[in-house]
PDB file of C-alpha atoms in Angstrom:
ATOM      1  CA  MET A 243      83.220 133.431 119.866  1.00  0.00           C
ATOM      2  CA  LYS A 244      81.424 132.257 116.059  1.00  0.00           C
ATOM      3  CA  LYS A 245      84.159 131.055 114.078  1.00  0.00           C
ATOM      4  CA  ASN A 246      84.517 132.419 110.854  1.00  0.00           C
ATOM      5  CA  HIS A 247      84.161 130.097 107.969  1.00  0.00           C
ATOM      6  CA  THR A 248      84.798 131.687 104.992  1.00  0.00           C
ATOM      7  CA  LEU A 249      88.619 132.349 106.014  1.00  0.00           C
ATOM      8  CA  ARG A 250      88.778 128.735 107.372  1.00  0.00           C
ATOM      9  CA  LEU A 251      87.547 127.474 103.995  1.00  0.00           C
ATOM     10  CA  THR A 252      89.808 129.687 102.133  1.00  0.00           C
ATOM     11  CA  LEU A 253      92.680 128.509 104.471  1.00  0.00           C
ATOM     12  CA  ALA A 254      92.482 124.950 103.249  1.00  0.00           C
ATOM     13  CA  ALA A 255      91.767 125.774 100.387  1.00  0.00           C
ATOM     14  CA  ALA A 256      95.511 127.556  99.820  1.00  0.00           C
ATOM     15  CA  LEU A 257      96.701 124.564 101.678  1.00  0.00           C
ATOM     16  CA  CYS A 258      95.330 122.518  99.275  1.00  0.00           C
ATOM     17  CA  ALA A 259      97.090 124.196  96.684  1.00  0.00           C
ATOM     18  CA  VAL A 260      99.860 124.004  98.339  1.00  0.00           C
ATOM     19  CA  ALA A 261      99.694 120.271  98.611  1.00  0.00           C
ATOM     20  CA  VAL A 262      99.233 120.199  95.039  1.00  0.00           C
ATOM     21  CA  VAL A 263     102.074 122.196  93.590  1.00  0.00           C
ATOM     22  CA  GLY A 264     104.177 120.754  96.312  1.00  0.00           C
ATOM     23  CA  SER A 265     103.513 117.256  94.887  1.00  0.00           C
ATOM     24  CA  MET A 266     105.630 118.288  91.945  1.00  0.00           C
ATOM     25  CA  LEU A 267     108.297 118.091  94.660  1.00  0.00           C
ATOM     26  CA  SER A 268     108.493 114.204  95.156  1.00  0.00           C
ATOM     27  CA  PHE A 269     110.219 111.275  94.975  1.00  0.00           C
ATOM     28  CA  PRO A 270     109.937 107.740  94.066  1.00  0.00           C
ATOM     29  CA  VAL A 271     110.431 105.099  97.133  1.00  0.00           C
ATOM     30  CA  PHE A 272     109.640 101.116  96.186  1.00  0.00           C
ATOM     31  CA  GLY A 273     107.011 102.114  93.731  1.00  0.00           C
ATOM     32  CA  SER A 274     105.368 105.164  95.641  1.00  0.00           C
ATOM     33  CA  LYS A 275     105.582 108.845  95.109  1.00  0.00           C
ATOM     34  CA  CYS A 276     106.641 110.275  98.395  1.00  0.00           C
ATOM     35  CA  ALA A 277     105.296 113.573  98.678  1.00  0.00           C
ATOM     36  CA  PRO A 278     106.786 115.424 102.292  1.00  0.00           C
ATOM     37  CA  VAL A 279     104.603 118.667 101.007  1.00  0.00           C
ATOM     38  CA  GLN A 280     101.092 116.900 101.858  1.00  0.00           C
ATOM     39  CA  HIS A 281     102.130 115.572 105.428  1.00  0.00           C
ATOM     40  CA  VAL A 282     103.348 119.460 106.233  1.00  0.00           C
ATOM     41  CA  VAL A 283      99.852 120.232 104.961  1.00  0.00           C
ATOM     42  CA  ASN A 284      98.332 118.247 107.403  1.00  0.00           C
ATOM     43  CA  VAL A 285      99.840 119.105 110.204  1.00  0.00           C
ATOM     44  CA  LEU A 286      99.146 122.301 109.527  1.00  0.00           C
ATOM     45  CA  CYS A 287      95.667 121.689 108.905  1.00  0.00           C
ATOM     46  CA  ALA A 288      95.731 119.924 112.374  1.00  0.00           C
ATOM     47  CA  VAL A 289      96.950 122.891 113.988  1.00  0.00           C
ATOM     48  CA  LEU A 290      95.433 125.218 112.653  1.00  0.00           C
ATOM     49  CA  LEU A 291      92.088 124.179 110.997  1.00  0.00           C
ATOM     50  CA  GLY A 292      90.774 120.506 112.713  1.00  0.00           C
ATOM     51  CA  PRO A 293      90.470 117.010 111.771  1.00  0.00           C
ATOM     52  CA  TRP A 294      87.773 117.263 109.757  1.00  0.00           C
ATOM     53  CA  TYR A 295      88.892 120.098 107.205  1.00  0.00           C
ATOM     54  CA  GLY A 296      92.240 118.575 107.473  1.00  0.00           C
ATOM     55  CA  VAL A 297      91.093 114.893 105.795  1.00  0.00           C
ATOM     56  CA  ALA A 298      88.771 117.485 102.856  1.00  0.00           C
ATOM     57  CA  VAL A 299      92.060 119.156 102.137  1.00  0.00           C
ATOM     58  CA  ALA A 300      93.851 115.538 102.007  1.00  0.00           C
ATOM     59  CA  PHE A 301      90.993 114.280  99.814  1.00  0.00           C
ATOM     60  CA  ALA A 302      90.659 117.068  97.638  1.00  0.00           C
ATOM     61  CA  ALA A 303      94.561 116.870  97.147  1.00  0.00           C
ATOM     62  CA  SER A 304      94.949 113.749  96.778  1.00  0.00           C
ATOM     63  CA  LEU A 305      91.943 113.837  93.955  1.00  0.00           C
ATOM     64  CA  ILE A 306      93.349 116.815  91.979  1.00  0.00           C
ATOM     65  CA  ARG A 307      97.386 115.189  92.046  1.00  0.00           C
ATOM     66  CA  ASN A 308      95.262 111.770  90.141  1.00  0.00           C
ATOM     67  CA  LEU A 309      93.285 113.969  88.015  1.00  0.00           C
ATOM     68  CA  LEU A 310      96.829 115.955  86.662  1.00  0.00           C
ATOM     69  CA  GLY A 311      98.556 112.783  86.809  1.00  0.00           C
ATOM     70  CA  LEU A 312     101.146 114.214  89.738  1.00  0.00           C
ATOM     71  CA  GLY A 313      99.862 111.113  92.352  1.00  0.00           C
ATOM     72  CA  SER A 314      99.130 107.424  92.742  1.00  0.00           C
ATOM     73  CA  LEU A 315      95.571 106.015  94.211  1.00  0.00           C
ATOM     74  CA  LEU A 316      97.736 105.800  96.932  1.00  0.00           C
ATOM     75  CA  ALA A 317      97.664 108.749  98.194  1.00  0.00           C
ATOM     76  CA  PHE A 318      94.468 108.978  99.536  1.00  0.00           C
ATOM     77  CA  PRO A 319      94.727 105.914 101.812  1.00  0.00           C
ATOM     78  CA  GLY A 320      97.839 107.796 103.214  1.00  0.00           C
ATOM     79  CA  SER A 321      96.999 111.333 103.579  1.00  0.00           C
ATOM     80  CA  MET A 322      93.661 110.862 104.543  1.00  0.00           C
ATOM     81  CA  CYS A 323      94.544 108.544 107.738  1.00  0.00           C
ATOM     82  CA  GLY A 324      97.224 110.819 108.542  1.00  0.00           C
ATOM     83  CA  ALA A 325      95.422 114.167 108.344  1.00  0.00           C
ATOM     84  CA  LEU A 326      92.313 112.239 110.620  1.00  0.00           C
ATOM     85  CA  LEU A 327      94.707 111.030 112.846  1.00  0.00           C
ATOM     86  CA  CYS A 328      97.228 114.225 113.573  1.00  0.00           C
ATOM     87  CA  GLY A 329      93.918 116.128 113.380  1.00  0.00           C
ATOM     88  CA  ILE A 330      92.252 114.167 116.672  1.00  0.00           C
ATOM     89  CA  VAL A 331      95.236 114.428 118.104  1.00  0.00           C
ATOM     90  CA  TYR A 332      96.012 117.625 118.077  1.00  0.00           C
ATOM     91  CA  HIS A 333      92.656 118.133 119.170  1.00  0.00           C
ATOM     92  CA  LYS A 334      92.876 116.291 122.378  1.00  0.00           C
ATOM     93  CA  CYS A 335      96.533 117.257 123.478  1.00  0.00           C
ATOM     94  CA  ILE A 336      97.278 120.795 121.427  1.00  0.00           C
ATOM     95  CA  LYS A 337     101.031 119.720 121.002  1.00  0.00           C
ATOM     96  CA  VAL A 338     102.776 119.561 117.779  1.00  0.00           C
ATOM     97  CA  ILE A 339     105.082 116.799 118.593  1.00  0.00           C
ATOM     98  CA  PRO A 340     102.333 113.994 119.418  1.00  0.00           C
ATOM     99  CA  THR A 341     100.786 115.447 116.041  1.00  0.00           C
ATOM    100  CA  ALA A 342     103.553 114.879 114.058  1.00  0.00           C
ATOM    101  CA  VAL A 343     104.370 111.420 115.280  1.00  0.00           C
ATOM    102  CA  ALA A 344     100.238 110.960 115.012  1.00  0.00           C
ATOM    103  CA  GLU A 345     100.840 112.217 111.260  1.00  0.00           C
ATOM    104  CA  ILE A 346     103.564 109.574 110.702  1.00  0.00           C
ATOM    105  CA  LEU A 347     101.291 106.842 112.357  1.00  0.00           C
ATOM    106  CA  GLY A 348      98.527 107.736 110.183  1.00  0.00           C
ATOM    107  CA  THR A 349     100.447 107.860 107.093  1.00  0.00           C
ATOM    108  CA  GLY A 350     103.747 105.318 107.345  1.00  0.00           C
ATOM    109  CA  ILE A 351     101.528 102.355 108.885  1.00  0.00           C
ATOM    110  CA  ILE A 352      97.476 102.911 109.103  1.00  0.00           C
ATOM    111  CA  GLY A 353      97.807 104.264 105.337  1.00  0.00           C
ATOM    112  CA  GLY A 354     100.580 101.683 104.388  1.00  0.00           C
ATOM    113  CA  LEU A 355      98.781  98.986 105.435  1.00  0.00           C
ATOM    114  CA  LEU A 356      95.356 100.115 103.328  1.00  0.00           C
ATOM    115  CA  ALA A 357      97.616 101.224 100.252  1.00  0.00           C
ATOM    116  CA  TYR A 358      97.884  97.200  99.600  1.00  0.00           C
ATOM    117  CA  PRO A 359      94.392  96.469  98.690  1.00  0.00           C
ATOM    118  CA  ILE A 360      93.938  99.418  96.537  1.00  0.00           C
ATOM    119  CA  ALA A 361      96.852  98.223  94.836  1.00  0.00           C
ATOM    120  CA  ILE A 362      95.551  95.069  94.801  1.00  0.00           C
ATOM    121  CA  ALA A 363      91.938  95.832  93.485  1.00  0.00           C
ATOM    122  CA  PHE A 364      92.692  99.320  91.529  1.00  0.00           C
ATOM    123  CA  MET A 365      96.264  99.176  90.208  1.00  0.00           C
ATOM    124  CA  GLY A 366      96.690  95.985  89.091  1.00  0.00           C
ATOM    125  CA  VAL A 367      99.222  94.961  90.947  1.00  0.00           C
ATOM    126  CA  SER A 368      99.833  91.555  91.841  1.00  0.00           C
ATOM    127  CA  ALA A 369      99.378  90.165  95.313  1.00  0.00           C
ATOM    128  CA  ALA A 370     102.093  87.631  94.904  1.00  0.00           C
ATOM    129  CA  LYS A 371     104.320  89.983  93.783  1.00  0.00           C
ATOM    130  CA  VAL A 372     103.396  92.782  96.804  1.00  0.00           C
ATOM    131  CA  ALA A 373     103.362  91.637 100.406  1.00  0.00           C
ATOM    132  CA  PHE A 374     100.905  93.464 102.669  1.00  0.00           C
ATOM    133  CA  TYR A 375     103.486  95.500 104.225  1.00  0.00           C
ATOM    134  CA  ALA A 376     105.086  97.178 101.141  1.00  0.00           C
ATOM    135  CA  TYR A 377     104.056 100.282 101.214  1.00  0.00           C
ATOM    136  CA  ILE A 378     104.779 101.100 104.979  1.00  0.00           C
ATOM    137  CA  ILE A 379     108.710 102.297 104.156  1.00  0.00           C
ATOM    138  CA  PRO A 380     107.793 104.337 101.720  1.00  0.00           C
ATOM    139  CA  PHE A 381     105.093 105.842 102.902  1.00  0.00           C
ATOM    140  CA  LEU A 382     107.357 106.464 106.428  1.00  0.00           C
ATOM    141  CA  ILE A 383     109.853 108.020 104.321  1.00  0.00           C
ATOM    142  CA  SER A 384     107.618 110.726 102.995  1.00  0.00           C
ATOM    143  CA  THR A 385     105.484 111.306 106.250  1.00  0.00           C
ATOM    144  CA  THR A 386     108.655 111.782 108.561  1.00  0.00           C
ATOM    145  CA  ALA A 387     110.216 114.173 106.366  1.00  0.00           C
ATOM    146  CA  GLY A 388     106.696 116.382 105.940  1.00  0.00           C
ATOM    147  CA  SER A 389     106.240 115.882 109.192  1.00  0.00           C
ATOM    148  CA  VAL A 390     109.878 117.156 110.484  1.00  0.00           C
ATOM    149  CA  LEU A 391     109.435 120.029 108.182  1.00  0.00           C
ATOM    150  CA  ALA A 392     106.090 120.580 110.245  1.00  0.00           C
ATOM    151  CA  VAL A 393     107.429 120.504 113.458  1.00  0.00           C
ATOM    152  CA  VAL A 394     109.820 123.238 112.330  1.00  0.00           C
ATOM    153  CA  ILE A 395     107.022 125.461 110.603  1.00  0.00           C
ATOM    154  CA  VAL A 396     104.802 125.505 113.801  1.00  0.00           C
ATOM    155  CA  LEU A 397     107.555 125.556 116.270  1.00  0.00           C
ATOM    156  CA  ALA A 398     108.628 129.410 113.888  1.00  0.00           C
ATOM    157  CA  LEU A 399     105.092 130.469 114.198  1.00  0.00           C
ATOM    158  CA  GLN A 400     104.722 129.816 117.923  1.00  0.00           C
ATOM    159  CA  ARG A 401     108.107 131.393 118.393  1.00  0.00           C
ATOM    160  CA  ALA A 402     106.680 134.458 116.621  1.00  0.00           C
ATOM    161  CA  GLY A 403     103.838 134.937 118.122  1.00  0.00           C
ATOM    162  CA  ALA A 404     102.185 134.304 114.789  1.00  0.00           C
ATOM    163  CA  LEU A 405     100.436 130.846 115.312  1.00  0.00           C
ATOM    164  CA  SER A 406      98.397 132.293 118.726  1.00  0.00           C
ATOM    165  CA  LYS A 407      97.145 135.098 116.102  1.00  0.00           C
ATOM    166  CA  ILE A 408      95.960 133.156 112.861  1.00  0.00           C
ATOM    167  CA  GLN A 409      94.685 130.358 115.020  1.00  0.00           C
ATOM    168  CA  SER A 410      91.953 133.444 117.270  1.00  0.00           C
ATOM    169  CA  ARG A 411      91.015 134.105 114.100  1.00  0.00           C
ATOM    170  CA  LEU A 412      89.705 131.290 112.173  1.00  0.00           C
TER     171      LEU A 412
END
């Protein structure tokens, strides 16, 4: 069956908009802005669209958030690593719990570690003042909250029978 690329692109744009608007629901943790809605979007992209659309949505949402002054440069490594990893995991196993765990590991650990050199190089953070693992805790807090919410949403869609209908149209 041929995939409906227009529908997939429209859904990706809508999820990007949800991530941008949802970033207004952020809270500060150790110098990082935690936006759990981005992680909900990452998991939904993994389940509905796949890893490459997920990375594109994460990149676009991070870019728009930065242009609007709603985010920081640290949004790029966290959201994109999480989107890629959870998209790959969902593609391989088609299960939402491992997908959410992959989002947590991708954003919280990998994204948190990649945020350090970005903070040093582009944000004027002194390497002597910040440990290389300093962004892991706030990223883990944000991504865990968003991933749990995403699991609840996906399981509700599954129980209602809507998830398979959506997936079959895409």
